[in-house]
Amino acid sequence: MRILCTNDDGYTALGLTVLASAASAIGEVTIVAPDREQSATSHSLTLFHPLRSRRTVDGAHVVDGTPTDCVLLALNELLPRRPELCLSGVNHGPNMGEDVLYSGTVAAAMEATVMGIPAIALSYTGDRPEEIEGWEPWLLKLLRQLAEGDRFPDDTLISVNLPAVPPDEVRGVRVTTLGTRRYSDSITRAKDPAGRDYYWIGGGVSSWSGGEDSDFRAVQDGYISVTPLHLDLTNYRLLEELRGWNLTL
Ligand code: MN
């Protein structure tokens, strides 16, 4: 199986190295990844400056663009043959609930899904990314089950979140829904050396909520969370109600 590996933490991230290593047990891996941190770039494309790609001594393609740029270039220019699977991650941080709307990790998998390639986004919910290394055997087991065979769903990507527990304490796998994230104090306002205000998004303490079957609950309980994500954001349950508004000109 030909496997494209990418991420949003940049090509030097440990999570990508571990993912590529696990994936190499089930296929022929090519890495096409950003040259720097691109977390929270969502599905952005670089349109207004040229992109460059270079090769590392290990053969990875390193692109000075976003994760979505990487997947686009990989499929259209850099890879000699179309990959049969795209893996994105392992992200150094969770991608649960609304995170998936901001995540470059998830967006890269989404881009592959749009192009008709089965794609899995993987994220580690702990704050010690060096722990990701120990997850390799579990990643391999999961990848075999998710990606081998021909049952991978159309128009759907799979988002995996690893719990913040030592790998040998993981309790199992749960198929989940997206929970809800609540950040508090996540914007800092301060003064620059010239006395002008600046704002810094991020940080703060986040808390989560979600039902029994949510991603957040699964990782909190020590399970690997596996969420199927559909690209169609239409709220089908609301169609009839909205038609009932009789919008007209
Ligand atoms: Mn990231």
Coordinates of N, CA and C and ligand atoms in Angstrom, one line a residue:
M1 N 0.8 -1.2 0.0 CA 0.0 0.0 0.0 C 0.9 1.2 0.0
R2 N 0.5 2.2 -0.9 CA 1.3 3.5 -0.9 C 0.7 4.5 0.1
I3 N 1.5 4.9 1.0 CA 1.0 5.8 2.1 C 1.6 7.1 2.1
L4 N 0.8 8.2 2.1 CA 1.3 9.5 2.3 C 1.2 9.9 3.8
C5 N 2.3 10.4 4.4 CA 2.2 10.8 5.8 C 2.5 12.3 5.8
T6 N 1.7 13.1 6.5 CA 1.9 14.5 6.7 C 1.5 14.9 8.1
N7 N 1.6 16.2 8.4 CA 1.2 16.6 9.7 C 1.1 18.2 9.7
D8 N 0.8 18.7 10.9 CA 0.8 20.2 10.9 C 1.8 20.8 11.9
D9 N 2.6 19.9 12.6 CA 3.6 20.3 13.5 C 4.9 20.5 12.9
G10 N 5.0 20.2 11.6 CA 6.3 20.3 10.9 C 7.0 19.0 10.8
Y11 N 7.9 18.9 9.8 CA 8.5 17.6 9.4 C 9.4 17.1 10.5
T12 N 9.9 17.9 11.5 CA 10.8 17.4 12.5 C 10.0 16.8 13.7
A13 N 8.7 16.9 13.7 CA 7.9 16.5 14.9 C 8.0 15.0 15.1
L14 N 8.2 14.7 16.4 CA 8.3 13.3 16.8 C 7.0 12.5 16.4
G15 N 5.9 13.1 16.5 CA 4.6 12.4 16.2 C 4.6 11.9 14.7
L16 N 5.2 12.7 13.8 CA 5.2 12.3 12.4 C 6.2 11.1 12.2
T17 N 7.3 11.2 12.9 CA 8.3 10.2 12.8 C 7.8 8.8 13.3
V18 N 7.0 8.9 14.4 CA 6.5 7.7 15.0 C 5.4 7.1 14.0
L19 N 4.6 8.0 13.5 CA 3.5 7.6 12.6 C 4.1 7.0 11.3
A20 N 5.1 7.6 10.8 CA 5.7 7.1 9.6 C 6.3 5.7 9.8
S21 N 6.9 5.6 11.0 CA 7.5 4.3 11.3 C 6.5 3.2 11.5
A22 N 5.4 3.5 12.1 CA 4.3 2.5 12.3 C 3.7 2.2 10.9
A23 N 3.5 3.2 10.1 CA 2.9 3.0 8.8 C 3.8 2.2 7.8
S24 N 5.1 2.3 8.0 CA 6.0 1.6 7.2 C 5.9 0.0 7.3
A25 N 5.2 -0.4 8.4 CA 5.0 -1.8 8.5 C 3.9 -2.3 7.7
I26 N 3.0 -1.4 7.2 CA 1.9 -1.9 6.3 C 2.0 -1.3 4.9
G27 N 3.0 -0.5 4.6 CA 3.1 0.0 3.3 C 4.3 0.8 3.0
E28 N 4.3 1.4 1.8 CA 5.5 2.2 1.4 C 5.2 3.6 1.7
V29 N 5.9 4.2 2.6 CA 5.6 5.5 3.1 C 6.4 6.6 2.4
T30 N 5.7 7.7 2.1 CA 6.4 8.9 1.6 C 5.9 10.1 2.5
I31 N 6.8 10.8 3.1 CA 6.4 12.0 3.9 C 6.4 13.3 3.0
V32 N 5.4 14.0 3.1 CA 5.3 15.4 2.6 C 4.7 16.2 3.7
A33 N 5.6 17.1 4.3 CA 5.1 17.8 5.5 C 5.6 19.2 5.5
P34 N 5.0 20.1 6.3 CA 5.4 21.5 6.3 C 6.8 21.6 6.9
D35 N 7.4 22.7 6.5 CA 8.8 22.9 7.0 C 8.8 23.5 8.4
R36 N 7.6 23.9 8.9 CA 7.5 24.5 10.3 C 6.2 24.3 10.9
E37 N 6.0 24.7 12.1 CA 4.8 24.6 12.8 C 3.6 25.2 12.0
Q38 N 2.6 24.5 11.8 CA 1.4 25.0 11.0 C 0.1 24.6 11.8
S39 N 0.2 24.4 13.1 CA -1.0 24.1 13.8 C -2.0 25.2 13.7
A40 N -3.3 24.8 13.8 CA -4.4 25.8 13.7 C -4.4 26.6 12.4
T41 N -3.8 26.1 11.4 CA -4.0 26.7 10.1 C -5.2 26.2 9.3
S42 N -5.9 25.3 9.9 CA -7.1 24.7 9.3 C -6.8 24.3 7.9
H43 N -7.8 24.6 7.0 CA -7.7 24.1 5.6 C -7.2 25.1 4.7
S44 N -6.3 26.0 5.2 CA -5.9 27.1 4.3 C -4.9 26.7 3.2
L45 N -5.1 27.4 2.1 CA -4.2 27.2 0.9 C -3.3 28.4 0.7
T46 N -2.1 28.2 0.3 CA -1.3 29.3 0.0 C -1.4 29.7 -1.5
L47 N -2.0 30.9 -1.7 CA -2.3 31.3 -3.1 C -1.5 32.5 -3.5
F48 N -0.9 33.2 -2.6 CA -0.3 34.5 -3.0 C 1.2 34.6 -2.9
H49 N 1.9 33.4 -2.7 CA 3.3 33.4 -2.9 C 3.7 32.0 -3.3
P50 N 4.8 31.8 -4.0 CA 5.2 30.5 -4.6 C 5.5 29.6 -3.4
L51 N 5.3 28.3 -3.7 CA 5.7 27.3 -2.7 C 6.9 26.6 -3.2
R52 N 7.8 26.2 -2.3 CA 9.0 25.4 -2.6 C 9.0 24.1 -1.8
S53 N 9.5 23.1 -2.5 CA 9.7 21.8 -1.8 C 11.1 21.4 -1.9
R54 N 11.6 20.8 -0.8 CA 13.0 20.2 -0.9 C 12.9 18.8 -0.3
R55 N 14.0 18.1 -0.5 CA 14.1 16.7 0.0 C 15.1 16.7 1.2
T56 N 14.7 15.9 2.2 CA 15.7 15.7 3.3 C 16.6 14.5 2.9
V57 N 17.6 14.3 3.7 CA 18.5 13.1 3.3 C 17.7 11.8 3.5
D58 N 16.6 11.8 4.3 CA 15.8 10.6 4.4 C 14.7 10.5 3.3
G59 N 14.7 11.5 2.4 CA 13.7 11.4 1.3 C 12.4 12.0 1.5
A60 N 12.2 12.6 2.7 CA 11.0 13.3 3.0 C 10.9 14.6 2.1
H61 N 9.7 15.0 1.7 CA 9.5 16.2 1.0 C 9.1 17.3 2.0
V62 N 9.8 18.4 2.0 CA 9.5 19.4 3.0 C 9.0 20.7 2.2
V63 N 7.8 21.1 2.6 CA 7.2 22.2 1.8 C 7.0 23.4 2.7
D64 N 7.3 24.6 2.2 CA 7.1 25.8 3.0 C 5.6 26.3 2.9
G65 N 4.7 25.4 3.2 CA 3.3 25.8 3.1 C 2.5 25.1 4.2
T66 N 1.2 25.1 4.0 CA 0.3 24.6 5.0 C 0.1 23.0 4.8
P67 N -0.5 22.4 5.8 CA -0.7 20.9 5.6 C -1.6 20.7 4.3
T68 N -2.5 21.5 4.0 CA -3.4 21.3 2.8 C -2.5 21.5 1.6
D69 N -1.6 22.5 1.6 CA -0.7 22.7 0.5 C 0.1 21.4 0.3
C70 N 0.6 20.8 1.4 CA 1.4 19.6 1.3 C 0.6 18.5 0.6
V71 N -0.6 18.3 1.0 CA -1.4 17.2 0.4 C -1.6 17.5 -1.1
L72 N -2.0 18.7 -1.4 CA -2.2 19.1 -2.8 C -1.0 18.8 -3.7
L73 N 0.2 19.3 -3.2 CA 1.4 19.2 -3.9 C 1.8 17.7 -4.1
A74 N 1.6 17.0 -3.0 CA 1.9 15.5 -3.0 C 1.2 14.8 -4.1
L75 N -0.1 15.1 -4.1 CA -1.0 14.3 -5.1 C -0.8 14.8 -6.5
N76 N -0.5 16.0 -6.7 CA -0.5 16.6 -8.1 C 0.9 16.7 -8.6
E77 N 1.9 16.8 -7.8 CA 3.3 17.1 -8.3 C 4.4 16.1 -7.8
L78 N 4.4 15.9 -6.5 CA 5.6 15.3 -5.8 C 5.6 13.8 -5.9
L79 N 4.5 13.2 -5.8 CA 4.5 11.7 -5.7 C 4.3 11.1 -7.1
P80 N 5.2 10.1 -7.4 CA 5.1 9.5 -8.8 C 3.7 8.8 -9.0
R81 N 3.2 8.2 -7.9 CA 1.9 7.5 -8.0 C 1.0 8.0 -6.9
R82 N -0.3 7.9 -7.2 CA -1.3 8.3 -6.2 C -1.3 7.4 -5.0
P83 N -1.2 8.0 -3.8 CA -1.2 7.2 -2.6 C -2.6 6.5 -2.4
E84 N -2.6 5.4 -1.6 CA -3.9 4.7 -1.4 C -4.4 5.0 0.0
L85 N -3.5 5.7 0.8 CA -3.9 6.1 2.2 C -3.2 7.3 2.6
C86 N -3.8 8.2 3.3 CA -3.2 9.4 3.8 C -3.3 9.4 5.3
L87 N -2.2 9.6 6.0 CA -2.2 9.6 7.4 C -1.6 11.0 7.9
S88 N -2.3 11.6 8.8 CA -1.9 13.0 9.2 C -1.7 13.0 10.8
G89 N -0.5 13.4 11.2 CA -0.2 13.4 12.7 C 1.1 12.7 12.9
V90 N 1.3 12.1 14.1 CA 0.4 12.2 15.2 C 0.6 13.6 15.8
N91 N -0.6 14.3 15.9 CA -0.5 15.7 16.3 C -0.1 15.8 17.8
H92 N 0.7 16.8 18.1 CA 1.2 17.0 19.5 C 0.1 17.8 20.2
G93 N -1.0 17.2 20.5 CA -2.1 17.8 21.2 C -3.4 17.2 20.7
P94 N -4.5 17.4 21.4 CA -5.8 16.8 21.1 C -6.4 17.5 19.8
N95 N -7.2 16.7 19.1 CA -8.1 17.3 18.1 C -9.5 16.7 18.3
M96 N -10.2 17.3 19.4 CA -11.5 16.8 19.7 C -12.5 18.0 19.6
G97 N -13.7 17.6 19.5 CA -14.8 18.7 19.5 C -14.5 19.7 18.4
E98 N -14.6 21.0 18.7 CA -14.5 22.0 17.8 C -13.0 22.2 17.3
D99 N -12.1 21.5 17.9 CA -10.7 21.5 17.5 C -10.6 21.2 16.0
V100 N -11.5 20.3 15.6 CA -11.4 19.8 14.2 C -11.6 20.9 13.2
L101 N -12.2 22.0 13.6 CA -12.5 23.1 12.7 C -11.2 24.0 12.5
Y102 N -10.3 23.9 13.4 CA -9.1 24.7 13.4 C -7.9 23.9 13.0
S103 N -8.0 22.6 13.1 CA -6.8 21.8 13.1 C -6.2 21.6 11.7
G104 N -4.9 21.9 11.5 CA -4.2 21.6 10.3 C -4.1 20.1 10.1
T105 N -4.0 19.4 11.1 CA -3.8 17.9 11.1 C -5.1 17.3 10.5
V106 N -6.2 17.7 11.0 CA -7.5 17.2 10.4 C -7.7 17.7 9.0
A107 N -7.4 18.9 8.7 CA -7.6 19.5 7.4 C -6.8 18.7 6.3
A108 N -5.6 18.3 6.7 CA -4.8 17.6 5.7 C -5.5 16.2 5.4
A109 N -6.0 15.6 6.4 CA -6.8 14.3 6.1 C -8.0 14.7 5.3
M110 N -8.6 15.8 5.6 CA -9.8 16.2 4.9 C -9.5 16.4 3.4
E111 N -8.4 17.1 3.1 CA -8.0 17.3 1.8 C -7.9 16.0 1.0
A112 N -7.2 15.0 1.6 CA -7.1 13.7 1.0 C -8.5 13.1 0.7
T113 N -9.3 13.3 1.7 CA -10.7 12.7 1.6 C -11.4 13.3 0.4
V114 N -11.3 14.7 0.3 CA -11.9 15.4 -0.9 C -11.3 14.8 -2.2
M115 N -10.1 14.4 -2.2 CA -9.5 13.8 -3.4 C -9.8 12.3 -3.6
G116 N -10.6 11.8 -2.7 CA -11.0 10.4 -2.8 C -10.0 9.4 -2.2
I117 N -9.1 9.8 -1.4 CA -8.2 8.9 -0.7 C -8.5 8.7 0.7
P118 N -8.6 7.5 1.2 CA -8.9 7.2 2.6 C -7.9 7.9 3.5
A119 N -8.4 8.5 4.5 CA -7.5 9.4 5.3 C -7.8 9.3 6.8
I120 N -6.7 9.3 7.6 CA -6.9 9.2 9.0 C -6.0 10.3 9.7
A121 N -6.7 11.1 10.5 CA -6.0 12.0 11.3 C -5.7 11.5 12.7
L122 N -4.5 11.6 13.2 CA -4.2 11.1 14.5 C -3.6 12.1 15.5
S123 N -4.0 12.1 16.7 CA -3.6 13.2 17.7 C -3.4 12.5 19.0
Y124 N -2.5 13.1 19.7 CA -2.2 12.7 21.1 C -2.6 13.7 22.1
T125 N -3.5 13.4 23.0 CA -4.2 14.4 23.8 C -3.3 14.8 25.0
G126 N -2.2 14.2 25.3 CA -1.4 14.6 26.4 C -0.5 15.8 26.1
D127 N 0.1 16.3 27.1 CA 1.0 17.5 26.9 C 2.5 17.1 26.9
R128 N 2.8 15.8 26.8 CA 4.2 15.4 26.8 C 4.4 14.6 25.5
P129 N 4.6 15.3 24.3 CA 4.7 14.6 23.1 C 5.7 13.5 23.0
E130 N 6.8 13.6 23.8 CA 7.8 12.6 23.8 C 7.2 11.2 24.1
E131 N 6.0 11.2 24.8 CA 5.3 9.9 25.1 C 4.8 9.2 23.9
I132 N 4.7 10.0 22.8 CA 4.1 9.4 21.5 C 4.9 8.2 21.1
E133 N 6.2 8.2 21.3 CA 7.0 7.1 20.8 C 6.5 5.7 21.3
G134 N 6.1 5.7 22.5 CA 5.6 4.4 23.1 C 4.3 3.9 22.5
W135 N 3.6 4.8 21.8 CA 2.4 4.4 21.2 C 2.5 3.6 19.9
E136 N 3.7 3.5 19.4 CA 3.9 3.0 18.0 C 3.2 1.6 17.8
P137 N 3.4 0.6 18.7 CA 2.8 -0.7 18.5 C 1.2 -0.6 18.4
W138 N 0.7 0.3 19.2 CA -0.8 0.5 19.3 C -1.3 1.1 18.0
L139 N -0.5 2.1 17.5 CA -0.8 2.8 16.2 C -0.8 1.8 15.1
L140 N 0.2 0.9 15.1 CA 0.2 -0.1 14.0 C -1.0 -1.0 14.1
K141 N -1.4 -1.5 15.3 CA -2.6 -2.3 15.4 C -3.8 -1.6 14.9
L142 N -3.9 -0.4 15.2 CA -5.1 0.4 14.8 C -5.1 0.6 13.3
L143 N -3.9 1.0 12.7 CA -3.8 1.2 11.3 C -4.2 0.0 10.5
R144 N -3.7 -1.2 11.0 CA -4.1 -2.4 10.3 C -5.6 -2.6 10.2
Q145 N -6.3 -2.3 11.3 CA -7.7 -2.5 11.4 C -8.5 -1.5 10.6
L146 N -8.0 -0.3 10.6 CA -8.7 0.8 9.9 C -8.5 0.8 8.4
A147 N -7.2 0.6 8.0 CA -6.9 0.9 6.7 C -6.7 -0.4 5.8
E148 N -6.5 -1.5 6.4 CA -6.3 -2.7 5.5 C -7.7 -3.2 5.1
G149 N -7.8 -3.9 4.0 CA -9.1 -4.3 3.5 C -9.7 -3.2 2.7
D150 N -11.0 -3.4 2.3 CA -11.5 -2.3 1.5 C -12.9 -1.8 2.1
R151 N -12.9 -1.7 3.4 CA -14.2 -1.2 4.0 C -14.1 0.2 4.4
F152 N -13.1 0.9 4.0 CA -13.0 2.3 4.5 C -14.1 3.1 3.8
P153 N -14.8 3.9 4.6 CA -16.0 4.6 4.1 C -15.6 5.7 3.1
D154 N -16.5 6.0 2.1 CA -16.3 7.2 1.2 C -16.6 8.5 2.0
D155 N -16.1 9.5 1.5 CA -16.4 10.9 2.0 C -16.3 11.1 3.5
T156 N -15.5 10.3 4.1 CA -15.4 10.3 5.5 C -13.9 10.1 5.9
L157 N -13.5 11.0 6.9 CA -12.2 10.7 7.4 C -12.3 10.2 8.8
I158 N -11.3 9.6 9.3 CA -11.4 9.0 10.6 C -10.4 9.8 11.5
S159 N -10.9 10.3 12.6 CA -10.0 11.1 13.5 C -9.8 10.2 14.8
V160 N -8.5 10.0 15.1 CA -8.1 9.2 16.2 C -7.5 10.1 17.3
N161 N -7.9 10.0 18.5 CA -7.3 10.7 19.6 C -6.8 9.7 20.6
L162 N -5.5 9.8 20.9 CA -4.9 8.9 21.9 C -5.0 9.5 23.3
P163 N -5.3 8.7 24.3 CA -5.5 9.3 25.7 C -4.1 9.6 26.3
A164 N -4.2 10.5 27.3 CA -3.0 11.0 27.9 C -2.6 10.0 29.1
V165 N -2.5 8.7 28.7 CA -2.1 7.7 29.7 C -0.9 7.0 29.1
P166 N -0.1 6.3 30.0 CA 1.0 5.5 29.4 C 0.4 4.4 28.5
P167 N 1.0 4.1 27.4 CA 0.4 3.2 26.4 C -0.1 1.9 27.0
D168 N 0.7 1.4 27.9 CA 0.3 0.0 28.4 C -0.8 0.1 29.4
E169 N -1.3 1.3 29.7 CA -2.5 1.4 30.5 C -3.8 1.8 29.7
V170 N -3.7 1.8 28.4 CA -4.8 2.2 27.6 C -5.9 1.0 27.7
R171 N -7.1 1.4 27.8 CA -8.2 0.5 28.2 C -8.9 -0.1 27.0
G172 N -8.7 0.5 25.8 CA -9.4 -0.1 24.6 C -9.7 1.0 23.6
V173 N -10.6 0.8 22.7 CA -10.9 1.7 21.7 C -12.4 2.0 21.8
R174 N -12.8 3.3 21.6 CA -14.2 3.6 21.6 C -14.5 4.4 20.3
V175 N -15.6 4.1 19.6 CA -16.0 4.9 18.5 C -16.9 6.0 19.1
T176 N -16.6 7.3 18.7 CA -17.1 8.4 19.4 C -17.7 9.5 18.5
T177 N -18.4 10.4 19.2 CA -18.9 11.6 18.5 C -18.0 12.8 19.0
L178 N -18.1 13.9 18.3 CA -17.4 15.1 18.7 C -18.0 15.7 20.0
G179 N -17.2 16.0 21.0 CA -17.6 16.7 22.2 C -17.6 18.2 22.0
T180 N -17.5 19.0 23.0 CA -17.5 20.4 23.0 C -16.4 21.0 23.8
R181 N -15.7 21.9 23.3 CA -14.6 22.5 24.0 C -14.9 23.9 24.5
R182 N -14.5 24.2 25.7 CA -14.7 25.5 26.2 C -13.4 26.0 26.7
Y183 N -12.9 27.1 26.1 CA -11.6 27.7 26.5 C -12.0 28.9 27.5
S184 N -11.2 29.1 28.5 CA -11.4 30.3 29.3 C -10.1 31.1 29.2
D185 N -10.2 32.4 29.3 CA -9.0 33.3 29.3 C -8.1 32.9 28.2
S186 N -8.6 32.6 27.0 CA -7.7 32.1 25.9 C -7.1 33.3 25.1
I187 N -7.4 34.5 25.4 CA -6.8 35.6 24.7 C -6.1 36.5 25.8
T188 N -4.8 36.7 25.6 CA -4.0 37.6 26.5 C -3.9 38.9 25.8
R189 N -4.2 40.0 26.6 CA -3.9 41.3 26.1 C -2.7 41.9 27.0
A190 N -1.7 42.5 26.3 CA -0.6 43.0 27.0 C -0.1 44.2 26.2
K191 N 1.0 44.8 26.8 CA 1.6 46.0 26.1 C 2.9 45.6 25.5
D192 N 3.1 46.1 24.2 CA 4.4 45.8 23.6 C 5.4 46.9 24.2
P193 N 6.7 46.8 23.8 CA 7.7 47.7 24.4 C 7.4 49.2 24.1
A194 N 6.6 49.5 23.0 CA 6.2 50.8 22.7 C 5.0 51.3 23.4
G195 N 4.4 50.4 24.3 CA 3.2 50.8 25.0 C 1.9 50.5 24.3
R196 N 2.0 49.9 23.1 CA 0.7 49.6 22.4 C 0.2 48.3 22.8
D197 N -1.1 48.1 22.8 CA -1.8 46.8 23.1 C -1.4 45.8 22.1
Y198 N -1.2 44.6 22.5 CA -1.2 43.5 21.6 C -2.1 42.3 22.2
Y199 N -2.5 41.4 21.3 CA -3.3 40.3 21.8 C -2.7 39.0 21.4
W200 N -2.8 38.0 22.2 CA -2.2 36.7 21.9 C -3.3 35.7 22.1
I201 N -3.6 35.0 21.0 CA -4.6 33.9 21.1 C -4.0 32.6 21.5
G202 N -4.6 31.9 22.4 CA -4.1 30.6 22.8 C -3.8 30.6 24.3
G203 N -3.3 29.5 24.7 CA -3.1 29.3 26.1 C -4.4 29.2 26.9
G204 N -4.4 29.6 28.1 CA -5.7 29.5 28.9 C -5.9 28.0 29.3
V205 N -6.9 27.9 30.1 CA -7.3 26.5 30.5 C -8.5 26.1 29.7
S206 N -8.5 24.9 29.1 CA -9.6 24.5 28.4 C -10.4 23.4 29.2
S207 N -11.7 23.4 29.0 CA -12.4 22.4 29.6 C -13.3 21.8 28.6
W208 N -13.8 20.6 28.8 CA -14.6 19.9 27.8 C -15.9 19.5 28.4
S209 N -16.9 19.3 27.5 CA -18.1 18.6 27.8 C -18.4 17.7 26.7
G210 N -19.3 16.8 27.0 CA -19.7 15.9 25.9 C -20.4 14.7 26.5
G211 N -21.2 14.1 25.7 CA -22.0 12.9 26.2 C -21.2 11.7 26.4
E212 N -21.9 10.7 26.8 CA -21.2 9.4 27.1 C -20.4 8.9 26.0
D213 N -20.9 9.1 24.7 CA -20.1 8.6 23.6 C -19.2 9.6 22.9
S214 N -18.9 10.7 23.6 CA -18.0 11.7 23.0 C -16.6 11.3 23.1
D215 N -15.8 12.0 22.2 CA -14.4 11.8 22.1 C -13.7 12.2 23.4
F216 N -14.1 13.3 24.0 CA -13.6 13.8 25.2 C -13.7 12.7 26.4
R217 N -14.9 12.2 26.4 CA -15.2 11.2 27.5 C -14.3 9.9 27.3
A218 N -14.2 9.5 26.1 CA -13.4 8.3 25.8 C -11.9 8.5 26.3
V219 N -11.3 9.6 25.9 CA -9.9 9.7 26.3 C -9.8 10.0 27.8
Q220 N -10.8 10.7 28.3 CA -10.7 10.9 29.8 C -10.8 9.5 30.5
D221 N -11.5 8.6 29.9 CA -11.7 7.3 30.6 C -10.5 6.4 30.2
G222 N -9.5 6.9 29.4 CA -8.4 6.1 29.1 C -8.5 5.2 27.9
Y223 N -9.5 5.6 27.0 CA -9.7 4.8 25.7 C -9.1 5.6 24.6
I224 N -8.8 4.9 23.5 CA -8.5 5.6 22.2 C -9.8 6.0 21.6
S225 N -10.0 7.2 21.2 CA -11.2 7.7 20.6 C -11.1 7.6 19.1
V226 N -12.1 7.1 18.4 CA -12.1 7.0 17.0 C -13.4 7.6 16.5
T227 N -13.3 8.8 15.8 CA -14.5 9.5 15.4 C -14.5 9.5 13.9
P228 N -15.6 9.1 13.3 CA -15.8 9.3 11.8 C -16.3 10.7 11.5
L229 N -15.6 11.4 10.7 CA -16.0 12.8 10.3 C -16.4 12.9 8.9
H230 N -17.7 13.4 8.7 CA -18.2 13.6 7.4 C -17.9 15.0 6.9
L231 N -17.7 15.1 5.6 CA -17.3 16.4 5.1 C -18.5 17.3 4.8
D232 N -19.7 16.7 4.8 CA -20.9 17.4 4.5 C -21.4 18.0 5.8
L233 N -21.3 19.4 5.9 CA -21.7 20.0 7.1 C -23.2 20.4 7.1
T234 N -23.9 20.1 6.1 CA -25.3 20.4 6.0 C -26.1 19.9 7.3
N235 N -26.9 20.7 7.8 CA -27.7 20.3 9.0 C -29.0 19.8 8.4
Y236 N -29.1 18.5 8.1 CA -30.2 17.9 7.4 C -31.5 18.0 8.2
R237 N -31.3 18.0 9.6 CA -32.5 18.0 10.4 C -33.2 19.4 10.3
L238 N -32.5 20.4 9.9 CA -33.0 21.7 9.9 C -33.6 22.1 8.5
L239 N -33.4 21.3 7.5 CA -33.8 21.6 6.2 C -35.3 22.0 6.1
E240 N -36.2 21.1 6.7 CA -37.6 21.4 6.6 C -38.0 22.6 7.3
E241 N -37.4 22.8 8.5 CA -37.7 24.0 9.3 C -37.4 25.3 8.5
L242 N -36.2 25.2 8.0 CA -35.7 26.4 7.2 C -36.6 26.7 6.0
R243 N -37.0 25.6 5.3 CA -37.9 25.8 4.2 C -39.2 26.4 4.7
G244 N -39.6 26.1 5.9 CA -40.8 26.6 6.5 C -40.8 28.1 6.7
W245 N -39.6 28.7 6.7 CA -39.5 30.1 6.9 C -40.0 30.8 5.6
N246 N -40.1 30.1 4.5 CA -40.6 30.6 3.2 C -39.8 31.8 2.8
L247 N -38.5 31.7 2.8 CA -37.6 32.8 2.4 C -37.9 33.1 0.9
T248 N -38.1 34.4 0.6 CA -38.5 34.8 -0.7 C -37.9 36.1 -1.0
L249 N -38.0 36.5 -2.3 CA -37.6 37.9 -2.7 C -38.8 38.6 -3.4
Ligands
MN1 MN -0.4 20.5 15.6

